[in-house]
Structure formats: structure tokens, C-alpha cells
Amino acid sequence: MAADAPDTLPVQLVEQPRLQKLKEMFISKFGSAPKFYVRAPGRVNLIGEHIDYCGYAVLPMAIEQDILIAVEPVKTQVVQLANTNSLYLDFSTNVNSIQINKTKPQWHNYFQCGLKGIQEHFGLNNPTGMNCLLDGTIPPSSGLSSSSALVCCAGLVTLRANGKTLSKVELAEICAKSERYIGTEGGGMDQSISFLAEEGTLLSKSKGLDWKRMLRLHDVQTKLGVSLEEMLTIIEEVLHPEPYSTEEICKCLGISLEELRSQILSQNTQDVSIFKLYQRAKHVYSEAARVLEFKKICNEAPANALQLLGELMNQSYISCKEMYECSCPELDRLVDICLQFGAIGSRLTGAGWGGCTVSMVPTDKLNTFLKNVKKAYYQTDVQKLALENNSLFATKPGRGALVFVEA
Ligand code: GLA
């Protein structure tokens, strides 16, 4: 076994109604019983937004909602996928000819990312085929990473079906990389990444560092050997709040527009003409400091811990909204309503620009909170539709991905 591999739990299916039901559906679909089950949870980020790719720690939490897949390895080299939700159509592919459609990604493409990632990692010449039936409880398109959970689940399914093992860390790295097969890199997210890398590059130059070697804002801090608070002071000294034009950036770095485009800007940012370097860098360094503060409060648990944590979540939201500009009017409204009805802290979570909010609410106020938020926010037809998708729920920290086998 690889050190720290995902757990394999023996279970009595009769005591697990969801697994039992999935098994019955599997038998009626494929005519034989599954050999094992894999589960991977969705997640919500408590604090630390848009700083993981800048090299900083974040505080996500696995939620109880998940992707569960029943699996039977088969002798043919065909993977057959089915979903308990009839909106998601059946799909089958030969394991040696995986095609991932980036233009209009459907659910099976995410499965194929995990499948391909594991196959490539081990250089599998003769990967096994399998029958899979999937059951998902993570509301789709809600910023709770249902697609990442599906990629991770498929990765673990493929690993197990092919009799391989990996540590959780290795699996996570492979699945993060393999999600890019679907073109995640081409999303709005990556534009932000490019912005930030450029910010680091500029900062570096003005501090006498070799800016061509600085890829992330964390690299700049490490090289300068200063605290996050000192980085915030440096930003005030070095960057100006007014947006930078491409001409100004070229002048600062002493490079031509062509060099800026070919060496620094990503494909997505080739045509961007305004760069808010000060605001983006300020968000990243202050958010990184808030994550550390959040962790410290959790460790030390002072009497007013909840108030302090809530305040940090609120500050994070304001920074996301004003400095990183990744909120939107719907998220702003939802955060306001949540705070109004008793949340101690509330903020957008995940990439933003839509998606989801996370609120910290005392247990004794939870029921009234959910009732009031439902009434106040979910009034329009579109929002009501979201409610039917179980978009408003209470959750507590869930456990990570694992395999179930029948005891
Ligand atoms: C997306 C990405 C994460 C993270 C968040 C923003 O969810 O998948 O890695 O960058 O955005 O914090």
C-alpha cells in the first residue's frame, strides 16, 4: 500500500440504504453486482480565496454532499458509465481511445479526465474496462466543486480497478492536473492567475529581484524574506492604486509589447489592456494573512473565537469583492441577507463570479436562519429552481475520498 492511501472500508450494505439502492440499480442496469464503491466529497472553502495558485495556504472543508460510484471491473476494454439522474445520459468508451470534449463538457468528460490521468501516470498498456453507476448529491454548477469531486472519484475508481495504489497527495496532484484535460485552464480563473503572476513580476523588479524567475506572489515574499504584513507595506510603496496600462508595465520592466505578450501574458490575457496590480496583490497578501490568523484562532480558541472568525470571513468577502472583484450582485445580496438573519460571518466561496456563499451560523439559530434566508433570497423563478436543486443547506466537515467494499 502507498503511504497514506485513501481508506478502504468494509461495509454492510444492508445498513447503508444509499449503497444498497445503488447496488440494486446497478444490477438492473448491468446484470451483475458491483465489486466496490468509491466516494469523493464536494468542498467549500472557509477562507483563503484565489491565493492557492499564488503559493499560499487555504482552508477548505470537505462537505457531506458527494459523488458515489458503484464499480465492476470487466474483461472487455470498455468503460460503460451510467448515472442515477436521468438528466445525465449513458456513455461508453474504449479505454484506449478516450476523447475529452472541451468545447461542451458533459458529465462523462470529467470522469474521463480522472480515467486518463491515472492511465497516463502508470503508463497502463492494458487498462481494465469497467461498468460504473454514479450517484451525485452535490448541487451542480454551485461552486461546490462537483466536477472536481467527479474527476477525483473517477481517478480513485480507475486506480482501484487496475489494482494500483497511490498516496492521497499523489492522487490529488494527478487529479488536479488531469482536470486540465477538459480545458479548466482556459476559464476566467486562469486570467486571474495571469494577472497575479504579473503582479509578482513587477513587484520583484522594483525590489531588485530577478523578476523572470518569480512565478507567484509567494515567491516574491520568500525571496524578500519578509512577513505578509511587510509585503502589504511594500505594495503601498511600490504599486499605485490606479490601473496599469500595458505601456506602463512594459516601461517598468524594460521590455517590448511583444515580449510582454510572448513571455508574460497567457493566452487568455493577450488582449487585456488594464491591470489592477495594486488591488490584486493587496487581496492576495491580506487574504494569506487572514488564513493564518483564522488558523491561529482555531488553535488557541479564545472566548470570542466565533466573533473573530466571523470577522475574518467578512473581511475576506470585502477583499474578494473590492480588491479581487470576483463577486457579483447575486452573491452580494446573498451575503447581506445571510448576515442580516444571524450569520456571524458570510462570504463568497470558490472561484466567485457566481457560485456559492458560505456562512457561519450558531447551531441554535440554524433553523430560523435557513427559513429566513430561503424566504428572503429565493424569490424569483430562477432562484426557486436553484432551491429545488438543494442549493441551500447546512453542512459540517465531511471526510475525504474513500473506497467501500462489501463486508
Ligand atoms: C477554484 C479553483 C481553486 C481556487 C478557487 C479560488 O475553485 O479550483 O483551486 O483557486 O477557485 O479560491
Short mmCIF file of C-alpha atoms and ligand atoms in Angstrom, two decimals:
data_model
loop_
_atom_site.label_atom_id
_atom_site.label_comp_id
_atom_site.label_asym_id
_atom_site.label_seq_id
_atom_site.Cartn_x
_atom_site.Cartn_y
_atom_site.Cartn_z
CA MET A 1 0.00 0.00 0.00
CA ALA A 2 1.14 3.55 -0.68
CA ALA A 3 1.69 5.53 2.49
CA ASP A 4 -1.44 7.44 3.44
CA ALA A 5 -3.56 5.91 0.67
CA PRO A 6 -7.31 6.62 0.72
CA ASP A 7 -9.13 4.37 3.20
CA THR A 8 -10.89 1.18 2.18
CA LEU A 9 -13.85 0.50 4.45
CA PRO A 10 -15.67 -2.82 4.68
CA VAL A 11 -19.42 -2.07 4.93
CA GLN A 12 -22.64 -3.99 5.48
CA LEU A 13 -24.66 -2.71 2.55
CA VAL A 14 -27.95 -3.55 4.23
CA GLU A 15 -27.11 -0.95 6.85
CA GLN A 16 -26.27 1.62 4.17
CA PRO A 17 -29.53 2.31 2.30
CA ARG A 18 -27.87 4.51 -0.32
CA LEU A 19 -25.25 1.89 -1.20
CA GLN A 20 -27.85 -0.85 -1.16
CA LYS A 21 -30.11 1.11 -3.51
CA LEU A 22 -27.19 1.85 -5.82
CA LYS A 23 -26.31 -1.85 -5.88
CA GLU A 24 -29.87 -2.77 -6.87
CA MET A 25 -29.92 -0.16 -9.63
CA PHE A 26 -26.52 -1.39 -10.81
CA ILE A 27 -27.74 -4.99 -11.06
CA SER A 28 -30.82 -4.00 -13.03
CA LYS A 29 -28.67 -1.86 -15.36
CA PHE A 30 -25.67 -4.12 -15.94
CA GLY A 31 -26.99 -7.55 -14.92
CA SER A 32 -24.27 -8.22 -12.34
CA ALA A 33 -23.22 -6.81 -8.96
CA PRO A 34 -20.65 -4.06 -8.33
CA LYS A 35 -17.34 -5.13 -6.80
CA PHE A 36 -16.63 -1.91 -4.94
CA TYR A 37 -17.86 1.66 -4.37
CA VAL A 38 -15.89 4.90 -4.36
CA ARG A 39 -16.96 8.16 -2.77
CA ALA A 40 -15.44 11.63 -3.16
CA PRO A 41 -16.89 14.71 -1.42
CA GLY A 42 -17.52 18.23 -2.70
CA ARG A 43 -15.90 21.09 -0.84
CA VAL A 44 -16.43 24.57 0.44
CA ASN A 45 -13.59 26.98 1.09
CA LEU A 46 -13.90 28.59 4.53
CA ILE A 47 -11.28 31.22 3.87
CA GLY A 48 -8.35 31.81 1.50
CA GLU A 49 -9.78 32.71 -1.89
CA HIS A 50 -7.69 32.96 -5.04
CA ILE A 51 -4.43 32.51 -3.23
CA ASP A 52 -3.75 28.77 -3.62
CA TYR A 53 -2.23 29.31 -7.05
CA CYS A 54 -0.13 32.15 -5.64
CA GLY A 55 1.56 29.67 -3.29
CA TYR A 56 -0.43 30.33 -0.10
CA ALA A 57 -2.34 28.08 2.29
CA VAL A 58 -6.14 27.97 2.17
CA LEU A 59 -8.78 26.46 4.47
CA PRO A 60 -11.24 24.34 2.51
CA MET A 61 -13.57 21.84 4.11
CA ALA A 62 -14.97 18.64 2.63
CA ILE A 63 -18.76 18.67 2.75
CA GLU A 64 -21.13 15.75 3.20
CA GLN A 65 -22.52 16.02 -0.32
CA ASP A 66 -20.57 13.75 -2.63
CA ILE A 67 -20.15 11.67 -5.77
CA LEU A 68 -20.59 7.94 -5.21
CA ILE A 69 -19.73 5.39 -7.91
CA ALA A 70 -20.51 1.66 -7.91
CA VAL A 71 -17.93 -0.22 -9.98
CA GLU A 72 -17.44 -3.59 -11.59
CA PRO A 73 -14.18 -4.16 -13.48
CA VAL A 74 -14.84 -6.16 -16.67
CA LYS A 75 -12.73 -8.22 -19.06
CA THR A 76 -13.51 -6.12 -22.15
CA GLN A 77 -11.70 -2.83 -22.59
CA VAL A 78 -14.91 -0.86 -22.50
CA VAL A 79 -15.92 1.63 -19.84
CA GLN A 80 -19.68 1.96 -19.52
CA LEU A 81 -20.97 4.88 -17.49
CA ALA A 82 -24.50 5.40 -16.21
CA ASN A 83 -25.98 7.94 -13.82
CA THR A 84 -28.85 7.58 -11.34
CA ASN A 85 -30.01 11.02 -12.51
CA SER A 86 -31.72 10.53 -15.87
CA LEU A 87 -30.66 14.02 -16.96
CA TYR A 88 -27.16 12.61 -17.40
CA LEU A 89 -27.11 10.22 -20.33
CA ASP A 90 -25.31 6.87 -20.54
CA PHE A 91 -21.89 6.87 -22.14
CA SER A 92 -19.36 4.28 -23.17
CA THR A 93 -15.83 4.39 -24.50
CA ASN A 94 -12.93 2.07 -25.21
CA VAL A 95 -10.25 2.61 -22.56
CA ASN A 96 -7.64 3.04 -25.28
CA SER A 97 -9.43 5.75 -27.20
CA ILE A 98 -10.51 8.35 -24.68
CA GLN A 99 -11.76 11.57 -26.28
CA ILE A 100 -12.38 14.52 -23.98
CA ASN A 101 -14.62 17.15 -25.48
CA LYS A 102 -13.53 20.53 -24.15
CA THR A 103 -15.99 22.61 -26.10
CA LYS A 104 -19.19 21.38 -24.48
CA PRO A 105 -18.12 19.37 -21.44
CA GLN A 106 -20.68 16.77 -20.39
CA TRP A 107 -20.56 14.80 -17.16
CA HIS A 108 -18.73 11.81 -18.67
CA ASN A 109 -15.87 14.06 -19.80
CA TYR A 110 -14.99 14.76 -16.18
CA PHE A 111 -14.97 11.03 -15.49
CA GLN A 112 -12.65 10.56 -18.44
CA CYS A 113 -10.23 13.15 -17.04
CA GLY A 114 -9.69 11.03 -13.92
CA LEU A 115 -9.53 7.85 -16.01
CA LYS A 116 -6.94 9.28 -18.37
CA GLY A 117 -4.90 10.87 -15.57
CA ILE A 118 -4.38 7.51 -13.83
CA GLN A 119 -3.80 5.59 -17.06
CA GLU A 120 -1.12 8.05 -18.11
CA HIS A 121 0.51 8.21 -14.70
CA PHE A 122 1.10 4.45 -14.68
CA GLY A 123 1.57 4.19 -18.46
CA LEU A 124 -1.09 1.43 -18.44
CA ASN A 125 -0.91 -0.51 -21.70
CA ASN A 126 -3.82 -2.72 -20.98
CA PRO A 127 -6.16 -0.81 -18.68
CA THR A 128 -9.21 -2.67 -17.47
CA GLY A 129 -12.70 -1.86 -18.67
CA MET A 130 -15.48 -1.31 -16.15
CA ASN A 131 -19.15 -0.77 -15.58
CA CYS A 132 -19.90 2.24 -13.40
CA LEU A 133 -23.08 3.68 -11.96
CA LEU A 134 -22.81 7.15 -10.47
CA ASP A 135 -24.95 8.85 -7.85
CA GLY A 136 -24.24 12.51 -7.05
CA THR A 137 -25.61 14.73 -4.28
CA ILE A 138 -23.51 17.87 -4.87
CA PRO A 139 -25.69 20.57 -6.45
CA PRO A 140 -24.18 21.11 -9.92
CA SER A 141 -22.80 24.49 -11.01
CA SER A 142 -22.98 25.77 -7.45
CA GLY A 143 -19.31 26.41 -6.77
CA LEU A 144 -19.02 23.31 -4.57
CA SER A 145 -16.65 21.57 -6.96
CA SER A 146 -18.90 18.78 -8.16
CA SER A 147 -16.73 18.47 -11.25
CA SER A 148 -13.50 18.14 -9.23
CA ALA A 149 -15.20 15.56 -7.00
CA LEU A 150 -16.16 13.60 -10.12
CA VAL A 151 -12.61 13.74 -11.51
CA CYS A 152 -11.20 12.59 -8.13
CA CYS A 153 -13.78 9.85 -7.80
CA ALA A 154 -13.02 8.60 -11.33
CA GLY A 155 -9.28 8.70 -10.56
CA LEU A 156 -9.74 6.55 -7.46
CA VAL A 157 -12.11 4.20 -9.33
CA THR A 158 -9.51 3.68 -12.08
CA LEU A 159 -6.71 3.22 -9.56
CA ARG A 160 -8.59 0.54 -7.66
CA ALA A 161 -9.96 -1.24 -10.76
CA ASN A 162 -6.40 -1.55 -12.11
CA GLY A 163 -5.01 -2.82 -8.81
CA LYS A 164 -2.72 0.18 -8.25
CA THR A 165 -2.11 2.30 -5.17
CA LEU A 166 -1.09 5.89 -4.61
CA SER A 167 -0.98 8.20 -1.61
CA LYS A 168 -3.76 10.77 -1.18
CA VAL A 169 -1.29 13.53 -2.01
CA GLU A 170 -0.18 11.85 -5.24
CA LEU A 171 -3.79 11.19 -6.21
CA ALA A 172 -4.74 14.79 -5.53
CA GLU A 173 -1.85 16.04 -7.67
CA ILE A 174 -2.71 13.73 -10.57
CA CYS A 175 -6.40 14.62 -10.42
CA ALA A 176 -5.66 18.36 -10.27
CA LYS A 177 -3.51 18.01 -13.37
CA SER A 178 -5.88 15.73 -15.21
CA GLU A 179 -8.81 18.11 -14.75
CA ARG A 180 -6.95 20.32 -17.19
CA TYR A 181 -7.73 17.85 -19.98
CA ILE A 182 -11.14 19.43 -20.03
CA GLY A 183 -9.66 22.86 -20.51
CA THR A 184 -10.13 24.25 -17.00
CA GLU A 185 -7.05 26.31 -17.65
CA GLY A 186 -8.93 28.22 -20.31
CA GLY A 187 -11.51 29.60 -17.86
CA GLY A 188 -11.80 33.03 -16.27
CA MET A 189 -9.90 31.65 -13.33
CA ASP A 190 -6.72 31.49 -15.32
CA GLN A 191 -6.99 35.03 -16.41
CA SER A 192 -6.75 35.86 -12.74
CA ILE A 193 -3.73 33.64 -12.43
CA SER A 194 -2.01 35.53 -15.17
CA PHE A 195 -2.84 38.82 -13.55
CA LEU A 196 -1.28 37.75 -10.32
CA ALA A 197 1.85 36.31 -11.84
CA GLU A 198 2.38 39.63 -13.49
CA GLU A 199 1.89 41.46 -10.27
CA GLY A 200 4.59 39.34 -8.67
CA THR A 201 6.86 40.02 -11.61
CA LEU A 202 6.54 43.69 -11.20
CA LEU A 203 6.96 43.84 -7.56
CA SER A 204 10.13 41.79 -8.00
CA LYS A 205 11.72 44.17 -10.40
CA SER A 206 11.23 47.16 -8.15
CA LYS A 207 12.77 45.25 -5.25
CA GLY A 208 15.85 44.32 -7.28
CA LEU A 209 14.90 40.65 -7.71
CA ASP A 210 15.27 38.55 -10.84
CA TRP A 211 11.64 39.01 -11.90
CA LYS A 212 11.85 36.47 -14.70
CA ARG A 213 12.18 33.73 -12.08
CA MET A 214 9.25 34.89 -9.94
CA LEU A 215 6.14 33.00 -10.87
CA ARG A 216 3.95 33.55 -7.83
CA LEU A 217 3.42 36.28 -5.27
CA HIS A 218 4.58 33.84 -2.60
CA ASP A 219 7.96 33.57 -4.38
CA VAL A 220 8.41 37.32 -4.06
CA GLN A 221 7.70 37.22 -0.33
CA THR A 222 10.03 34.27 0.21
CA LYS A 223 12.84 35.90 -1.74
CA LEU A 224 12.48 39.15 0.17
CA GLY A 225 12.28 37.23 3.45
CA VAL A 226 9.59 39.48 4.91
CA SER A 227 6.24 38.92 6.64
CA LEU A 228 2.86 39.21 4.93
CA GLU A 229 2.28 42.47 6.82
CA GLU A 230 5.56 43.83 5.45
CA MET A 231 4.54 42.75 1.95
CA LEU A 232 1.39 44.86 2.38
CA THR A 233 3.53 47.87 3.27
CA ILE A 234 5.78 47.20 0.26
CA ILE A 235 2.75 47.19 -2.02
CA GLU A 236 1.74 50.60 -0.72
CA GLU A 237 5.24 51.90 -1.51
CA VAL A 238 5.77 50.23 -4.86
CA LEU A 239 2.43 49.90 -6.61
CA HIS A 240 -0.16 52.57 -7.30
CA PRO A 241 -3.94 52.02 -7.00
CA GLU A 242 -4.64 53.40 -10.47
CA PRO A 243 -4.79 50.58 -13.03
CA TYR A 244 -1.62 49.95 -15.04
CA SER A 245 -1.69 50.12 -18.82
CA THR A 246 0.29 47.64 -20.94
CA GLU A 247 2.60 50.51 -21.93
CA GLU A 248 3.37 51.32 -18.30
CA ILE A 249 4.08 47.67 -17.49
CA CYS A 250 6.45 47.39 -20.46
CA LYS A 251 8.21 50.57 -19.33
CA CYS A 252 8.59 49.32 -15.72
CA LEU A 253 10.05 46.02 -16.87
CA GLY A 254 12.08 47.48 -19.72
CA ILE A 255 10.57 45.10 -22.28
CA SER A 256 8.64 45.46 -25.53
CA LEU A 257 4.95 44.78 -26.01
CA GLU A 258 5.85 41.65 -27.98
CA GLU A 259 7.99 40.39 -25.09
CA LEU A 260 5.17 41.11 -22.63
CA ARG A 261 2.75 39.13 -24.79
CA SER A 262 5.02 36.19 -25.51
CA GLN A 263 6.82 35.87 -22.16
CA ILE A 264 4.35 37.00 -19.55
CA LEU A 265 0.74 37.16 -20.66
CA SER A 266 -1.18 33.92 -21.02
CA GLN A 267 -3.36 33.09 -24.00
CA ASN A 268 -6.37 34.46 -22.16
CA THR A 269 -4.84 37.80 -21.27
CA GLN A 270 -3.24 38.72 -24.60
CA ASP A 271 -5.83 41.41 -25.21
CA VAL A 272 -6.18 42.77 -21.69
CA SER A 273 -5.14 46.41 -21.60
CA ILE A 274 -5.69 47.38 -17.95
CA PHE A 275 -4.06 45.61 -14.98
CA LYS A 276 -5.12 46.27 -11.39
CA LEU A 277 -1.84 45.15 -9.88
CA TYR A 278 -2.15 47.00 -6.56
CA GLN A 279 -5.64 45.68 -5.81
CA ARG A 280 -4.90 42.06 -6.77
CA ALA A 281 -1.63 41.91 -4.83
CA LYS A 282 -3.26 43.55 -1.82
CA HIS A 283 -6.00 40.92 -1.86
CA VAL A 284 -3.54 38.03 -2.08
CA TYR A 285 -1.23 39.13 0.74
CA SER A 286 -4.04 40.25 3.06
CA GLU A 287 -6.05 37.07 2.38
CA ALA A 288 -2.99 34.90 3.07
CA ALA A 289 -2.57 36.74 6.40
CA ARG A 290 -6.27 36.17 7.22
CA VAL A 291 -5.89 32.41 6.65
CA LEU A 292 -3.01 32.29 9.14
CA GLU A 293 -4.99 34.36 11.63
CA PHE A 294 -8.03 32.10 11.18
CA LYS A 295 -5.92 29.02 11.90
CA LYS A 296 -4.35 30.68 14.94
CA ILE A 297 -7.76 31.49 16.40
CA CYS A 298 -8.94 27.91 15.78
CA ASN A 299 -5.86 26.58 17.58
CA GLU A 300 -5.99 28.96 20.52
CA ALA A 301 -9.80 29.02 20.82
CA PRO A 302 -10.20 32.30 22.76
CA ALA A 303 -13.59 33.03 24.34
CA ASN A 304 -14.64 35.28 21.44
CA ALA A 305 -13.30 32.89 18.77
CA LEU A 306 -16.52 32.74 16.76
CA GLN A 307 -16.80 36.52 16.55
CA LEU A 308 -13.16 36.78 15.43
CA LEU A 309 -13.54 34.05 12.81
CA GLY A 310 -16.74 35.63 11.52
CA GLU A 311 -15.00 38.99 11.23
CA LEU A 312 -12.19 37.40 9.18
CA MET A 313 -14.73 35.79 6.85
CA ASN A 314 -16.42 39.16 6.38
CA GLN A 315 -13.10 40.87 5.66
CA SER A 316 -12.25 38.15 3.17
CA TYR A 317 -15.53 38.76 1.37
CA ILE A 318 -14.95 42.52 1.19
CA SER A 319 -11.48 41.97 -0.19
CA CYS A 320 -12.79 39.47 -2.78
CA LYS A 321 -15.44 41.97 -3.77
CA GLU A 322 -13.43 45.18 -3.81
CA MET A 323 -9.83 44.14 -4.47
CA TYR A 324 -10.17 40.92 -6.45
CA GLU A 325 -13.54 41.82 -7.99
CA CYS A 326 -14.73 38.22 -8.09
CA SER A 327 -18.17 38.80 -6.54
CA CYS A 328 -21.41 39.60 -8.40
CA PRO A 329 -24.71 41.31 -7.41
CA GLU A 330 -26.43 37.99 -6.57
CA LEU A 331 -23.60 36.93 -4.24
CA ASP A 332 -23.56 40.39 -2.65
CA ARG A 333 -27.27 40.15 -1.97
CA LEU A 334 -26.99 36.67 -0.53
CA VAL A 335 -24.14 37.67 1.80
CA ASP A 336 -26.17 40.69 3.01
CA ILE A 337 -29.23 38.53 3.67
CA CYS A 338 -27.21 35.87 5.50
CA LEU A 339 -25.61 38.47 7.77
CA GLN A 340 -28.99 40.09 8.35
CA PHE A 341 -30.51 36.79 9.50
CA GLY A 342 -27.90 35.76 12.03
CA ALA A 343 -24.72 34.58 10.27
CA ILE A 344 -21.64 35.51 12.31
CA GLY A 345 -19.62 35.60 9.10
CA SER A 346 -20.54 35.19 5.46
CA ARG A 347 -18.55 35.24 2.24
CA LEU A 348 -18.45 34.04 -1.32
CA THR A 349 -16.60 30.77 -1.66
CA GLY A 350 -14.81 29.15 -4.59
CA ALA A 351 -13.87 30.96 -7.76
CA GLY A 352 -16.67 33.53 -7.45
CA TRP A 353 -18.30 35.50 -10.29
CA GLY A 354 -21.41 33.50 -9.37
CA GLY A 355 -21.46 30.23 -7.48
CA CYS A 356 -21.90 29.99 -3.78
CA THR A 357 -21.60 31.62 -0.35
CA VAL A 358 -20.56 30.07 2.94
CA SER A 359 -21.88 31.35 6.27
CA MET A 360 -21.01 30.57 9.85
CA VAL A 361 -24.21 30.23 11.88
CA PRO A 362 -24.67 29.20 15.55
CA THR A 363 -26.43 25.81 15.74
CA ASP A 364 -29.30 27.17 17.83
CA LYS A 365 -30.10 29.77 15.14
CA LEU A 366 -29.73 27.41 12.19
CA ASN A 367 -33.38 26.55 11.55
CA THR A 368 -34.63 30.15 11.67
CA PHE A 369 -31.63 31.21 9.59
CA LEU A 370 -32.38 28.69 6.83
CA LYS A 371 -36.07 29.56 6.86
CA ASN A 372 -35.49 33.31 6.65
CA VAL A 373 -32.76 33.16 4.01
CA LYS A 374 -34.93 30.90 1.91
CA LYS A 375 -37.78 33.37 2.14
CA ALA A 376 -35.71 36.48 1.55
CA TYR A 377 -33.41 35.30 -1.22
CA TYR A 378 -35.12 32.59 -3.21
CA GLN A 379 -37.99 34.66 -4.54
CA THR A 380 -37.53 34.77 -8.29
CA ASP A 381 -38.27 31.79 -10.53
CA VAL A 382 -34.63 31.22 -11.34
CA GLN A 383 -33.73 31.25 -7.68
CA LYS A 384 -36.63 28.93 -6.83
CA LEU A 385 -35.31 26.50 -9.39
CA ALA A 386 -31.97 26.58 -7.62
CA LEU A 387 -33.74 25.69 -4.40
CA GLU A 388 -35.15 22.56 -5.99
CA ASN A 389 -31.55 21.59 -6.62
CA ASN A 390 -30.97 21.66 -2.84
CA SER A 391 -28.93 24.81 -3.13
CA LEU A 392 -29.46 25.90 0.47
CA PHE A 393 -28.20 23.50 3.12
CA ALA A 394 -26.39 23.13 6.40
CA THR A 395 -23.23 21.05 6.40
CA LYS A 396 -20.40 20.10 8.71
CA PRO A 397 -16.88 18.97 7.91
CA GLY A 398 -17.10 15.71 5.97
CA ARG A 399 -14.42 13.09 5.33
CA GLY A 400 -12.24 12.68 2.28
CA ALA A 401 -12.45 10.20 -0.61
CA LEU A 402 -12.63 6.51 0.19
CA VAL A 403 -13.42 3.06 -1.15
CA PHE A 404 -16.19 0.80 0.22
CA VAL A 405 -16.16 -2.95 -0.21
CA GLU A 406 -18.94 -5.27 0.87
CA ALA A 407 -18.13 -6.90 4.22
C1 GLA B 1 -11.45 27.49 -7.97
C2 GLA B 1 -10.16 26.68 -8.08
C3 GLA B 1 -9.44 26.63 -6.73
C4 GLA B 1 -9.27 28.03 -6.15
C5 GLA B 1 -10.61 28.77 -6.15
C6 GLA B 1 -10.48 30.20 -5.70
O1 GLA B 1 -12.40 26.82 -7.21
O2 GLA B 1 -10.44 25.37 -8.49
O3 GLA B 1 -8.20 25.99 -6.88
O4 GLA B 1 -8.28 28.74 -6.84
O5 GLA B 1 -11.19 28.77 -7.44
O6 GLA B 1 -10.03 30.28 -4.40
#
